[in-house]
Short mmCIF file of C-alpha atoms in Angstrom, two decimals:
data_model
loop_
_atom_site.label_atom_id
_atom_site.label_comp_id
_atom_site.label_asym_id
_atom_site.label_seq_id
_atom_site.Cartn_x
_atom_site.Cartn_y
_atom_site.Cartn_z
CA MET A 22 0.00 0.00 0.00
CA GLU A 23 2.78 2.42 0.88
CA THR A 24 4.48 1.67 -2.46
CA PHE A 25 1.42 2.79 -4.38
CA GLN A 26 1.09 5.96 -2.30
CA HIS A 27 4.73 6.79 -3.02
CA ILE A 28 4.25 6.16 -6.75
CA THR A 29 0.99 8.14 -6.82
CA SER A 30 2.62 11.06 -5.03
CA TYR A 31 5.56 11.00 -7.44
CA LEU A 32 3.22 10.93 -10.44
CA GLY A 33 1.33 13.92 -9.06
CA GLN A 34 4.59 15.87 -8.88
CA ALA A 35 5.47 14.83 -12.43
CA PHE A 36 2.17 16.23 -13.71
CA GLU A 37 2.78 19.45 -11.82
CA GLU A 38 6.04 19.78 -13.79
CA GLN A 39 4.35 19.18 -17.13
CA PRO A 40 0.77 18.30 -18.11
CA VAL A 41 1.47 15.74 -20.84
CA TRP A 42 3.52 12.56 -20.50
CA ARG A 43 4.06 9.44 -22.53
CA GLU A 44 4.04 6.36 -20.31
CA HIS A 45 7.53 5.34 -21.41
CA ALA A 46 8.94 8.79 -20.56
CA LEU A 47 7.33 8.62 -17.11
CA ILE A 48 8.84 5.18 -16.51
CA ARG A 49 12.29 6.36 -17.58
CA LYS A 50 12.02 9.41 -15.31
CA MET A 51 10.99 7.20 -12.39
CA GLN A 52 13.96 4.92 -13.03
CA ARG A 53 16.39 7.86 -13.23
CA ASP A 54 14.98 9.33 -10.02
CA GLY A 55 15.29 6.01 -8.19
CA ILE A 56 11.59 5.48 -7.51
CA GLU A 57 11.26 1.93 -6.17
CA PRO A 58 10.34 -0.66 -7.20
CA ILE A 59 10.30 0.85 -10.72
CA ALA A 60 14.03 1.68 -10.62
CA SER A 61 15.07 -1.88 -9.84
CA LEU A 62 12.94 -3.57 -12.50
CA SER A 63 14.38 -4.23 -15.95
CA LEU A 64 12.41 -3.16 -19.00
CA SER A 65 14.08 -5.84 -21.10
CA ASN A 66 12.46 -8.69 -19.16
CA MET A 67 8.81 -9.23 -20.17
CA LEU A 68 7.59 -10.03 -16.65
CA SER A 69 9.39 -7.01 -15.18
CA LEU A 70 8.04 -4.81 -17.97
CA PHE A 71 4.51 -5.98 -17.15
CA LYS A 72 5.07 -5.23 -13.46
CA VAL A 73 6.36 -1.72 -14.23
CA HIS A 74 3.42 -1.04 -16.54
CA PHE A 75 0.96 -2.31 -13.91
CA LEU A 76 2.51 -0.23 -11.11
CA VAL A 77 2.53 2.96 -13.18
CA ARG A 78 -1.01 2.45 -14.48
CA HIS A 79 -2.32 1.66 -11.02
CA GLY A 80 -0.64 4.81 -9.71
CA LEU A 81 -2.19 6.87 -12.51
CA TYR A 82 -5.69 5.55 -11.79
CA GLN A 83 -5.20 6.19 -8.07
CA LEU A 84 -4.02 9.73 -8.79
CA ARG A 85 -6.95 10.37 -11.11
CA ALA A 86 -9.43 9.15 -8.48
CA LYS A 87 -7.80 11.35 -5.84
CA TRP A 88 -7.81 14.43 -8.08
CA ARG A 89 -11.41 13.84 -9.16
CA SER A 90 -12.59 13.43 -5.57
CA THR A 91 -11.04 16.78 -4.65
CA GLN A 92 -11.93 18.37 -8.01
CA ARG A 93 -8.29 19.37 -8.40
CA ALA A 94 -7.77 18.12 -11.97
CA ASP A 95 -8.44 15.16 -14.21
CA LEU A 96 -6.19 12.72 -16.02
CA ILE A 97 -6.94 11.49 -19.49
CA ILE A 98 -5.16 8.14 -19.51
CA GLY A 99 -4.59 6.94 -23.05
CA THR A 100 -2.72 3.91 -24.26
CA ILE A 101 0.47 5.89 -24.81
CA GLU A 102 -0.09 9.45 -23.64
CA ILE A 103 -1.42 10.72 -20.32
CA VAL A 104 -2.74 14.28 -20.08
CA SER A 105 -3.55 16.33 -17.00
CA ILE A 106 -6.40 18.77 -17.55
CA PRO A 107 -8.25 21.19 -15.29
CA TYR A 108 -11.24 19.64 -13.58
CA PRO A 109 -14.27 20.02 -15.87
CA SER A 110 -16.79 22.56 -14.67
CA ALA A 111 -19.22 23.02 -17.53
CA THR A 112 -22.15 25.38 -17.22
CA LYS A 113 -25.59 23.89 -17.83
CA SER A 114 -28.21 25.75 -19.86
CA ASP A 115 -29.93 26.87 -16.63
CA GLY A 116 -26.71 28.55 -15.44
CA ALA A 117 -25.85 25.89 -12.85
CA THR A 118 -22.43 24.32 -13.00
CA ASN A 119 -21.90 20.64 -13.59
CA SER A 120 -18.60 19.37 -12.30
CA GLU A 121 -19.22 15.67 -12.92
CA ILE A 122 -16.92 13.72 -15.15
CA ARG A 123 -19.13 12.39 -17.90
CA GLU A 124 -16.74 10.02 -19.59
CA THR A 125 -16.93 6.53 -18.15
CA ASP A 126 -13.68 4.60 -17.94
CA LEU A 127 -14.32 0.91 -18.47
CA LEU A 128 -11.15 0.02 -16.57
#
């Protein structure tokens, strides 16, 4: 549990630095910065690569849930690129604001 919190916190800082990341660039940054267990896993081994991908994706989904719950921002998590955007706050036709995320993520 603590590992995921550390990864999620790190990812939040990365998106504060820049709003758009490719997953591979995030992984390389985490390895360079010594973020465990990402830094100690080899990307040339298929099982390790799967573990790294899982850890990063789980961290991204945790971060997105945290940001959505506090209405801080949203993450658009694509297959290659991840984008941080301001939390949606669209105005309805009656003038009320709607801050719900409308897009359903099947994952």
